[in-house]
Amino acid sequence: VGVGPNLLKIDVDGKEDAVLEGGIQTLQAPSLRSVIVEFAEEESRRRGTRQLEEAGLICVWKDHQPGGFNEVWARRQLG
């Protein structure tokens, strides 16, 4: 009880930003250390990027290919 995930993998073939919006409390939880996400569309990636940054995550790896944007996000380290 009260323990959240430390890793999320999101691959839903569209509307990734809606998934992120629905999981905003999980994204903001200190227990979450990283998120692996594949964005299917540029607009969804833009909105999702904003949501991830607002949750205190930074993009540490990305591979943008035709048909998808694979990214790894991690919690900012303090100190």
GROMACS .gro file of C-alpha atoms in nm:
model
   79
    1VAL     CA    1   0.000   0.000   0.000
    2GLY     CA    2   0.134   0.340  -0.097
    3VAL     CA    3   0.416   0.200  -0.312
    4GLY     CA    4   0.424   0.306  -0.677
    5PRO     CA    5   0.618   0.176  -0.974
    6ASN     CA    6   0.974   0.288  -1.038
    7LEU     CA    7   0.957   0.223  -1.416
    8LEU     CA    8   0.681   0.268  -1.674
    9LYS     CA    9   0.678   0.147  -2.033
   10ILE     CA   10   0.418   0.307  -2.258
   11ASP     CA   11   0.358   0.169  -2.609
   12VAL     CA   12  -0.006   0.217  -2.704
   13ASP     CA   13   0.020   0.305  -3.076
   14GLY     CA   14  -0.134   0.650  -3.045
   15LYS     CA   15  -0.272   0.883  -2.778
   16GLU     CA   16   0.032   0.842  -2.554
   17ASP     CA   17  -0.033   1.193  -2.425
   18ALA     CA   18  -0.379   1.082  -2.304
   19VAL     CA   19  -0.221   0.790  -2.116
   20LEU     CA   20   0.030   1.026  -1.957
   21GLU     CA   21  -0.247   1.271  -1.865
   22GLY     CA   22  -0.440   0.992  -1.693
   23GLY     CA   23  -0.131   0.888  -1.500
   24ILE     CA   24  -0.015   1.230  -1.383
   25GLN     CA   25  -0.009   1.131  -1.014
   26THR     CA   26   0.207   0.829  -1.096
   27LEU     CA   27   0.439   1.046  -1.308
   28GLN     CA   28   0.483   1.290  -1.021
   29ALA     CA   29   0.547   1.019  -0.759
   30PRO     CA   30   0.903   1.025  -0.619
   31SER     CA   31   0.919   0.645  -0.655
   32LEU     CA   32   0.902   0.673  -1.035
   33ARG     CA   33   1.259   0.682  -1.163
   34SER     CA   34   1.211   0.638  -1.540
   35VAL     CA   35   0.964   0.612  -1.827
   36ILE     CA   36   1.014   0.437  -2.160
   37VAL     CA   37   0.768   0.566  -2.418
   38GLU     CA   38   0.708   0.518  -2.789
   39PHE     CA   39   0.515   0.808  -2.936
   40ALA     CA   40   0.336   0.724  -3.260
   41GLU     CA   41   0.264   1.083  -3.367
   42GLU     CA   42   0.450   1.414  -3.346
   43GLU     CA   43   0.162   1.606  -3.187
   44SER     CA   44   0.120   1.341  -2.917
   45ARG     CA   45   0.497   1.355  -2.857
   46ARG     CA   46   0.487   1.733  -2.811
   47ARG     CA   47   0.205   1.716  -2.557
   48GLY     CA   48   0.360   1.414  -2.384
   49THR     CA   49   0.698   1.586  -2.363
   50ARG     CA   50   0.539   1.878  -2.180
   51GLN     CA   51   0.364   1.642  -1.936
   52LEU     CA   52   0.683   1.448  -1.864
   53GLU     CA   53   0.885   1.767  -1.810
   54GLU     CA   54   0.618   1.910  -1.577
   55ALA     CA   55   0.638   1.586  -1.376
   56GLY     CA   56   1.011   1.650  -1.319
   57LEU     CA   57   1.149   1.406  -1.577
   58ILE     CA   58   1.415   1.473  -1.841
   59CYS     CA   59   1.473   1.297  -2.172
   60VAL     CA   60   1.798   1.098  -2.146
   61TRP     CA   61   1.776   0.899  -2.472
   62LYS     CA   62   1.579   0.919  -2.794
   63ASP     CA   63   1.559   0.741  -3.126
   64HIS     CA   64   1.329   0.908  -3.376
   65GLN     CA   65   1.248   0.688  -3.674
   66PRO     CA   66   0.979   0.709  -3.941
   67GLY     CA   67   0.665   0.580  -3.774
   68GLY     CA   68   0.770   0.633  -3.413
   69PHE     CA   69   0.959   0.826  -3.152
   70ASN     CA   70   1.125   0.607  -2.887
   71GLU     CA   71   1.237   0.793  -2.576
   72VAL     CA   72   1.365   0.723  -2.226
   73TRP     CA   73   1.289   0.974  -1.952
   74ALA     CA   74   1.441   0.981  -1.604
   75ARG     CA   75   1.380   1.162  -1.277
   76ARG     CA   76   1.602   1.467  -1.230
   77GLN     CA   77   1.863   1.404  -0.963
   78LEU     CA   78   1.894   1.667  -0.693
   79GLY     CA   79   2.233   1.759  -0.552
   0.00000   0.00000   0.00000
